[in-house]
């Protein structure tokens, strides 16, 4: 059975997120490791993280899918942005060792004109610097819509990054349904074909999490505008087939749809209905 959650605010700390998730009917969730549009970070509160883990163990939660800030671009053209980004990745992984065994997802980055190949090399370099044998988190590359110069617009680009990472057993992929659709993968008419392609190019064993979003745009639009379930171009029937696909059955499914808390509660309930 998939785990279901949404993207929660982390301002009140770790245990508070766990309690909110339970209230909302969730058994996993996503959160930003730090200010998503800046980079500032709160002091580490290890007892708070341990209290969350104890609550999740008791409640049978799946793995969490933490999200790195949007300002992190490991393949930026500007050296100061790259240095900031490398430090964020290293520091977040060190901090997450206090809450071991979960996922840290990030947008591979935008090469801003340097070319995909150069971008891929920079991203892999940063991962090789940040990952150590002691890293207790699996790092997930997110599939991207291919807006502008985004890397990760194809499964091949993600595979190329993973191939260059030395500790590649610590690497996985988070598939965002809106992004792959916008990237040109037709999950409405050929979900099996898309997953077969994923398996051939990357390997389904690397697929660790799903961002579960409908899209405001048509397949291949490269736009990245999320829609609520059934209110976009993917549509309820196709979203339901993704949720129920046997190859995805044990993964965390995280909603990043444009919703307030009541909206997320409704969508979580709808997803549970689809699974029943
Ligand atoms: Fe994301
Ligand atoms: Fe996403
Ligand atoms: Zn998106």
mmCIF file of C-alpha atoms and ligand atoms in Angstrom:
data_model
loop_
_atom_site.group_PDB
_atom_site.id
_atom_site.type_symbol
_atom_site.label_atom_id
_atom_site.label_comp_id
_atom_site.label_asym_id
_atom_site.label_seq_id
_atom_site.Cartn_x
_atom_site.Cartn_y
_atom_site.Cartn_z
ATOM 1 C CA UNK A 1 0.000 0.000 0.000
ATOM 2 C CA UNK A 2 1.388 3.436 -0.843
ATOM 3 C CA UNK A 3 1.982 5.980 1.922
ATOM 4 C CA UNK A 4 0.129 9.276 1.479
ATOM 5 C CA UNK A 5 1.060 12.763 2.584
ATOM 6 C CA UNK A 6 1.334 16.400 1.637
ATOM 7 C CA UNK A 7 3.908 19.137 1.853
ATOM 8 C CA UNK A 8 3.754 20.525 5.430
ATOM 9 C CA UNK A 9 5.145 23.699 6.955
ATOM 10 C CA UNK A 10 8.190 23.058 9.132
ATOM 11 C CA UNK A 11 8.021 26.308 11.126
ATOM 12 C CA UNK A 12 6.757 24.595 14.301
ATOM 13 C CA UNK A 13 9.343 21.821 14.230
ATOM 14 C CA UNK A 14 9.468 18.096 13.561
ATOM 15 C CA UNK A 15 7.096 16.603 16.153
ATOM 16 C CA UNK A 16 4.494 19.254 15.276
ATOM 17 C CA UNK A 17 4.632 18.153 11.619
ATOM 18 C CA UNK A 18 4.041 14.531 12.623
ATOM 19 C CA UNK A 19 1.000 15.512 14.703
ATOM 20 C CA UNK A 20 -0.381 17.622 11.850
ATOM 21 C CA UNK A 21 0.119 14.771 9.387
ATOM 22 C CA UNK A 22 -1.821 12.360 11.616
ATOM 23 C CA UNK A 23 -4.630 14.901 11.992
ATOM 24 C CA UNK A 24 -4.794 15.148 8.199
ATOM 25 C CA UNK A 25 -4.974 11.382 7.670
ATOM 26 C CA UNK A 26 -1.398 11.131 6.355
ATOM 27 C CA UNK A 27 1.272 8.506 6.962
ATOM 28 C CA UNK A 28 4.172 10.327 5.331
ATOM 29 C CA UNK A 29 4.878 13.984 4.472
ATOM 30 C CA UNK A 30 7.285 16.380 2.847
ATOM 31 C CA UNK A 31 8.810 19.546 4.303
ATOM 32 C CA UNK A 32 11.515 22.060 3.460
ATOM 33 C CA UNK A 33 14.788 21.501 5.283
ATOM 34 C CA UNK A 34 15.210 25.307 5.502
ATOM 35 C CA UNK A 35 13.760 28.544 4.123
ATOM 36 C CA UNK A 36 12.869 27.458 0.545
ATOM 37 C CA UNK A 37 13.447 30.869 -1.049
ATOM 38 C CA UNK A 38 16.464 31.868 0.994
ATOM 39 C CA UNK A 39 18.529 29.324 2.819
ATOM 40 C CA UNK A 40 18.454 30.303 6.473
ATOM 41 C CA UNK A 41 18.097 27.371 8.837
ATOM 42 C CA UNK A 42 16.939 26.901 12.428
ATOM 43 C CA UNK A 43 19.265 25.452 15.077
ATOM 44 C CA UNK A 44 19.165 21.669 15.093
ATOM 45 C CA UNK A 45 16.795 20.199 17.698
ATOM 46 C CA UNK A 46 17.741 16.518 17.990
ATOM 47 C CA UNK A 47 15.199 15.617 20.747
ATOM 48 C CA UNK A 48 12.411 17.059 18.536
ATOM 49 C CA UNK A 49 13.562 14.870 15.622
ATOM 50 C CA UNK A 50 13.728 11.796 17.858
ATOM 51 C CA UNK A 51 10.245 12.493 19.232
ATOM 52 C CA UNK A 52 8.919 12.631 15.650
ATOM 53 C CA UNK A 53 10.584 9.300 14.812
ATOM 54 C CA UNK A 54 9.048 7.655 17.903
ATOM 55 C CA UNK A 55 5.600 8.934 16.906
ATOM 56 C CA UNK A 56 6.044 7.739 13.314
ATOM 57 C CA UNK A 57 7.193 4.282 14.460
ATOM 58 C CA UNK A 58 4.120 3.990 16.664
ATOM 59 C CA UNK A 59 1.816 5.092 13.819
ATOM 60 C CA UNK A 60 3.412 3.020 11.023
ATOM 61 C CA UNK A 61 4.579 5.932 8.881
ATOM 62 C CA UNK A 62 6.513 5.480 5.651
ATOM 63 C CA UNK A 63 9.682 7.388 4.884
ATOM 64 C CA UNK A 64 9.645 11.182 4.791
ATOM 65 C CA UNK A 65 10.587 13.122 1.679
ATOM 66 C CA UNK A 66 12.432 16.274 2.772
ATOM 67 C CA UNK A 67 12.857 18.946 0.075
ATOM 68 C CA UNK A 68 15.963 21.085 -0.372
ATOM 69 C CA UNK A 69 15.414 24.841 -0.937
ATOM 70 C CA UNK A 70 14.684 26.165 -4.443
ATOM 71 C CA UNK A 71 17.652 28.515 -4.132
ATOM 72 C CA UNK A 72 19.996 25.520 -4.192
ATOM 73 C CA UNK A 73 21.433 25.227 -7.724
ATOM 74 C CA UNK A 74 24.446 22.943 -7.759
ATOM 75 C CA UNK A 75 25.177 23.764 -11.410
ATOM 76 C CA UNK A 76 24.755 27.550 -11.298
ATOM 77 C CA UNK A 77 27.067 29.571 -13.517
ATOM 78 C CA UNK A 78 28.006 31.886 -10.643
ATOM 79 C CA UNK A 79 30.587 30.422 -8.332
ATOM 80 C CA UNK A 80 29.107 31.998 -5.180
ATOM 81 C CA UNK A 81 25.716 30.373 -5.900
ATOM 82 C CA UNK A 82 27.419 27.015 -6.436
ATOM 83 C CA UNK A 83 29.363 27.355 -3.184
ATOM 84 C CA UNK A 84 26.196 28.273 -1.266
ATOM 85 C CA UNK A 85 24.397 25.289 -2.838
ATOM 86 C CA UNK A 86 27.172 22.805 -2.051
ATOM 87 C CA UNK A 87 27.213 23.986 1.558
ATOM 88 C CA UNK A 88 23.426 23.634 1.844
ATOM 89 C CA UNK A 89 23.554 20.062 0.549
ATOM 90 C CA UNK A 90 26.438 19.068 2.824
ATOM 91 C CA UNK A 91 24.924 20.722 5.889
ATOM 92 C CA UNK A 92 21.410 19.328 5.284
ATOM 93 C CA UNK A 93 22.784 15.794 4.951
ATOM 94 C CA UNK A 94 24.790 16.182 8.161
ATOM 95 C CA UNK A 95 21.748 17.521 10.011
ATOM 96 C CA UNK A 96 19.519 14.718 8.683
ATOM 97 C CA UNK A 97 21.828 12.111 10.211
ATOM 98 C CA UNK A 98 19.898 12.949 13.406
ATOM 99 C CA UNK A 99 16.725 11.620 11.689
ATOM 100 C CA UNK A 100 18.185 8.656 9.810
ATOM 101 C CA UNK A 101 16.659 6.527 7.068
ATOM 102 C CA UNK A 102 14.549 9.074 5.183
ATOM 103 C CA UNK A 103 14.842 10.891 1.842
ATOM 104 C CA UNK A 104 16.200 14.291 0.800
ATOM 105 C CA UNK A 105 14.811 15.336 -2.576
ATOM 106 C CA UNK A 106 16.209 18.169 -4.677
ATOM 107 C CA UNK A 107 15.836 19.770 -8.086
ATOM 108 C CA UNK A 108 19.025 18.807 -9.947
ATOM 109 C CA UNK A 109 19.505 22.411 -11.055
ATOM 110 C CA UNK A 110 19.517 24.793 -14.022
ATOM 111 C CA UNK A 111 22.652 24.960 -16.146
ATOM 112 C CA UNK A 112 21.851 28.545 -17.213
ATOM 113 C CA UNK A 113 23.506 28.243 -20.614
ATOM 114 C CA UNK A 114 26.531 26.142 -19.696
ATOM 115 C CA UNK A 115 24.947 23.108 -21.366
ATOM 116 C CA UNK A 116 23.410 19.977 -19.869
ATOM 117 C CA UNK A 117 26.656 18.025 -19.903
ATOM 118 C CA UNK A 118 28.547 20.657 -17.901
ATOM 119 C CA UNK A 119 25.604 20.938 -15.518
ATOM 120 C CA UNK A 120 25.443 17.191 -14.954
ATOM 121 C CA UNK A 121 29.180 17.116 -14.156
ATOM 122 C CA UNK A 122 28.822 19.947 -11.614
ATOM 123 C CA UNK A 123 25.837 18.284 -9.900
ATOM 124 C CA UNK A 124 27.666 14.958 -9.637
ATOM 125 C CA UNK A 125 30.797 16.696 -8.269
ATOM 126 C CA UNK A 126 28.714 18.308 -5.533
ATOM 127 C CA UNK A 127 27.102 14.975 -4.635
ATOM 128 C CA UNK A 128 30.506 13.297 -4.486
ATOM 129 C CA UNK A 129 31.657 16.009 -2.110
ATOM 130 C CA UNK A 130 28.556 15.795 0.109
ATOM 131 C CA UNK A 131 27.909 12.041 0.339
ATOM 132 C CA UNK A 132 30.036 10.071 2.777
ATOM 133 C CA UNK A 133 29.890 6.444 3.933
ATOM 134 C CA UNK A 134 28.201 7.826 7.090
ATOM 135 C CA UNK A 135 25.344 9.532 5.208
ATOM 136 C CA UNK A 136 22.118 8.038 6.562
ATOM 137 C CA UNK A 137 19.766 9.652 4.051
ATOM 138 C CA UNK A 138 18.966 8.558 0.497
ATOM 139 C CA UNK A 139 19.274 11.547 -1.834
ATOM 140 C CA UNK A 140 16.586 11.799 -4.506
ATOM 141 C CA UNK A 141 16.882 13.602 -7.823
ATOM 142 C CA UNK A 142 13.505 15.020 -8.854
ATOM 143 C CA UNK A 143 12.248 14.550 -12.417
ATOM 144 C CA UNK A 144 11.785 18.062 -13.848
ATOM 145 C CA UNK A 145 9.393 19.659 -16.356
ATOM 146 C CA UNK A 146 12.285 21.026 -18.426
ATOM 147 C CA UNK A 147 11.454 24.689 -17.919
ATOM 148 C CA UNK A 148 14.269 26.941 -19.170
ATOM 149 C CA UNK A 149 17.612 25.197 -18.704
ATOM 150 C CA UNK A 150 16.461 22.747 -16.024
ATOM 151 C CA UNK A 151 18.404 19.505 -15.798
ATOM 152 C CA UNK A 152 16.360 16.375 -15.173
ATOM 153 C CA UNK A 153 13.931 16.911 -18.077
ATOM 154 C CA UNK A 154 14.621 13.344 -19.228
ATOM 155 C CA UNK A 155 15.287 10.085 -17.432
ATOM 156 C CA UNK A 156 18.611 9.941 -19.327
ATOM 157 C CA UNK A 157 19.828 13.148 -17.641
ATOM 158 C CA UNK A 158 19.084 11.746 -14.189
ATOM 159 C CA UNK A 159 20.811 8.485 -15.078
ATOM 160 C CA UNK A 160 23.870 10.442 -16.243
ATOM 161 C CA UNK A 161 24.108 12.131 -12.826
ATOM 162 C CA UNK A 162 23.721 8.861 -10.906
ATOM 163 C CA UNK A 163 26.376 7.211 -13.109
ATOM 164 C CA UNK A 164 28.925 9.798 -11.988
ATOM 165 C CA UNK A 165 28.194 9.481 -8.257
ATOM 166 C CA UNK A 166 30.640 7.232 -6.419
ATOM 167 C CA UNK A 167 28.346 6.286 -3.502
ATOM 168 C CA UNK A 168 25.473 5.691 -5.906
ATOM 169 C CA UNK A 169 23.772 3.270 -3.505
ATOM 170 C CA UNK A 170 22.739 6.433 -1.627
ATOM 171 C CA UNK A 171 20.989 7.866 -4.728
ATOM 172 C CA UNK A 172 17.393 7.515 -5.896
ATOM 173 C CA UNK A 173 14.736 9.359 -7.901
ATOM 174 C CA UNK A 174 11.500 11.157 -6.991
ATOM 175 C CA UNK A 175 9.019 11.121 -9.872
ATOM 176 C CA UNK A 176 6.797 14.215 -10.030
ATOM 177 C CA UNK A 177 3.696 13.346 -12.097
ATOM 178 C CA UNK A 178 3.165 16.973 -13.212
ATOM 179 C CA UNK A 179 6.809 17.335 -14.178
ATOM 180 C CA UNK A 180 7.165 14.108 -16.213
ATOM 181 C CA UNK A 181 3.909 14.906 -18.020
ATOM 182 C CA UNK A 182 5.124 18.432 -18.793
ATOM 183 C CA UNK A 183 8.458 16.875 -19.783
ATOM 184 C CA UNK A 184 6.711 14.843 -22.497
ATOM 185 C CA UNK A 185 6.116 11.463 -20.821
ATOM 186 C CA UNK A 186 2.515 10.490 -21.562
ATOM 187 C CA UNK A 187 1.345 8.961 -18.287
ATOM 188 C CA UNK A 188 -2.296 9.364 -19.395
ATOM 189 C CA UNK A 189 -2.223 7.143 -22.489
ATOM 190 C CA UNK A 190 0.857 5.023 -21.784
ATOM 191 C CA UNK A 191 1.674 4.787 -18.068
ATOM 192 C CA UNK A 192 3.082 1.268 -18.469
ATOM 193 C CA UNK A 193 5.301 2.449 -21.327
ATOM 194 C CA UNK A 194 6.633 5.387 -19.276
ATOM 195 C CA UNK A 195 7.426 3.119 -16.321
ATOM 196 C CA UNK A 196 9.079 0.586 -18.657
ATOM 197 C CA UNK A 197 11.233 3.402 -20.058
ATOM 198 C CA UNK A 198 12.077 4.519 -16.527
ATOM 199 C CA UNK A 199 13.077 0.944 -15.696
ATOM 200 C CA UNK A 200 15.281 0.609 -18.789
ATOM 201 C CA UNK A 201 16.989 3.981 -18.380
ATOM 202 C CA UNK A 202 17.303 4.331 -14.586
ATOM 203 C CA UNK A 203 15.907 1.152 -13.000
ATOM 204 C CA UNK A 204 12.663 1.001 -11.019
ATOM 205 C CA UNK A 205 14.683 0.027 -7.923
ATOM 206 C CA UNK A 206 15.873 3.682 -7.876
ATOM 207 C CA UNK A 207 12.314 5.051 -7.805
ATOM 208 C CA UNK A 208 11.742 5.958 -4.144
ATOM 209 C CA UNK A 209 8.963 8.577 -4.035
ATOM 210 C CA UNK A 210 6.165 10.186 -6.063
ATOM 211 C CA UNK A 211 5.166 13.858 -6.101
ATOM 212 C CA UNK A 212 1.469 13.465 -6.868
ATOM 213 C CA UNK A 213 0.276 16.516 -8.823
ATOM 214 C CA UNK A 214 -2.039 17.156 -11.743
ATOM 215 C CA UNK A 215 -0.810 19.665 -14.362
ATOM 216 C CA UNK A 216 -2.394 22.822 -15.767
ATOM 217 C CA UNK A 217 -0.659 22.215 -19.111
ATOM 218 C CA UNK A 218 -0.564 19.669 -21.915
ATOM 219 C CA UNK A 219 1.949 16.826 -22.201
ATOM 220 C CA UNK A 220 5.325 18.188 -23.324
ATOM 221 C CA UNK A 221 4.528 21.822 -22.406
ATOM 222 C CA UNK A 222 7.663 22.188 -20.192
ATOM 223 C CA UNK A 223 5.782 24.638 -17.950
ATOM 224 C CA UNK A 224 5.514 23.189 -14.405
ATOM 225 C CA UNK A 225 2.211 24.533 -13.073
ATOM 226 C CA UNK A 226 0.614 22.135 -10.606
ATOM 227 C CA UNK A 227 -3.156 21.516 -10.464
ATOM 228 C CA UNK A 228 -5.402 19.837 -7.897
ATOM 229 C CA UNK A 229 -6.228 16.175 -8.472
ATOM 230 C CA UNK A 230 -8.637 15.862 -11.386
ATOM 231 C CA UNK A 231 -8.552 19.602 -12.160
ATOM 232 C CA UNK A 232 -5.723 19.470 -14.679
ATOM 233 C CA UNK A 233 -4.765 17.945 -18.023
ATOM 234 C CA UNK A 234 -3.777 14.592 -16.487
ATOM 235 C CA UNK A 235 -7.207 14.070 -14.963
ATOM 236 C CA UNK A 236 -8.622 11.938 -12.159
ATOM 237 C CA UNK A 237 -8.700 8.603 -14.004
ATOM 238 C CA UNK A 238 -5.034 8.737 -15.008
ATOM 239 C CA UNK A 239 -3.968 9.946 -11.542
ATOM 240 C CA UNK A 240 -5.881 7.033 -10.029
ATOM 241 C CA UNK A 241 -4.045 4.587 -12.308
ATOM 242 C CA UNK A 242 -0.700 6.012 -11.128
ATOM 243 C CA UNK A 243 -1.693 5.674 -7.469
ATOM 244 C CA UNK A 244 -2.833 2.087 -7.996
ATOM 245 C CA UNK A 245 0.033 0.944 -10.222
ATOM 246 C CA UNK A 246 1.585 -2.251 -8.809
ATOM 247 C CA UNK A 247 5.140 -1.050 -9.541
ATOM 248 C CA UNK A 248 4.593 1.951 -7.218
ATOM 249 C CA UNK A 249 2.690 0.209 -4.465
ATOM 250 C CA UNK A 250 5.027 0.752 -1.503
ATOM 251 C CA UNK A 251 6.175 4.305 -2.232
ATOM 252 C CA UNK A 252 5.407 7.574 -0.436
ATOM 253 C CA UNK A 253 3.006 9.695 -2.542
ATOM 254 C CA UNK A 254 3.289 13.387 -1.655
ATOM 255 C CA UNK A 255 0.750 16.014 -2.719
ATOM 256 C CA UNK A 256 2.140 19.383 -3.871
ATOM 257 C CA UNK A 257 -1.164 20.582 -5.270
ATOM 258 C CA UNK A 258 -2.330 24.198 -4.775
ATOM 259 C CA UNK A 259 -4.378 23.663 -1.597
ATOM 260 C CA UNK A 260 -4.905 24.901 1.918
ATOM 261 C CA UNK A 261 -5.026 22.406 4.786
ATOM 262 C CA UNK A 262 -8.715 21.571 4.226
ATOM 263 C CA UNK A 263 -7.968 20.951 0.546
ATOM 264 C CA UNK A 264 -5.160 18.543 1.392
ATOM 265 C CA UNK A 265 -7.394 16.687 3.841
ATOM 266 C CA UNK A 266 -9.951 16.243 1.038
ATOM 267 C CA UNK A 267 -7.330 15.038 -1.462
ATOM 268 C CA UNK A 268 -5.783 12.581 1.020
ATOM 269 C CA UNK A 269 -9.267 11.161 1.650
ATOM 270 C CA UNK A 270 -9.903 10.970 -2.106
ATOM 271 C CA UNK A 271 -6.635 9.069 -2.594
ATOM 272 C CA UNK A 272 -7.620 6.596 0.137
ATOM 273 C CA UNK A 273 -10.943 6.108 -1.674
ATOM 274 C CA UNK A 274 -9.075 5.430 -4.925
ATOM 275 C CA UNK A 275 -7.003 2.779 -3.142
ATOM 276 C CA UNK A 276 -9.964 1.058 -1.492
HETATM 277 FE FE1 LIG B 1 10.229 19.824 -6.118
HETATM 278 FE FE1 LIG B 2 7.682 18.133 -7.133
HETATM 279 ZN ZN1 LIG B 3 6.690 21.552 -9.865
#
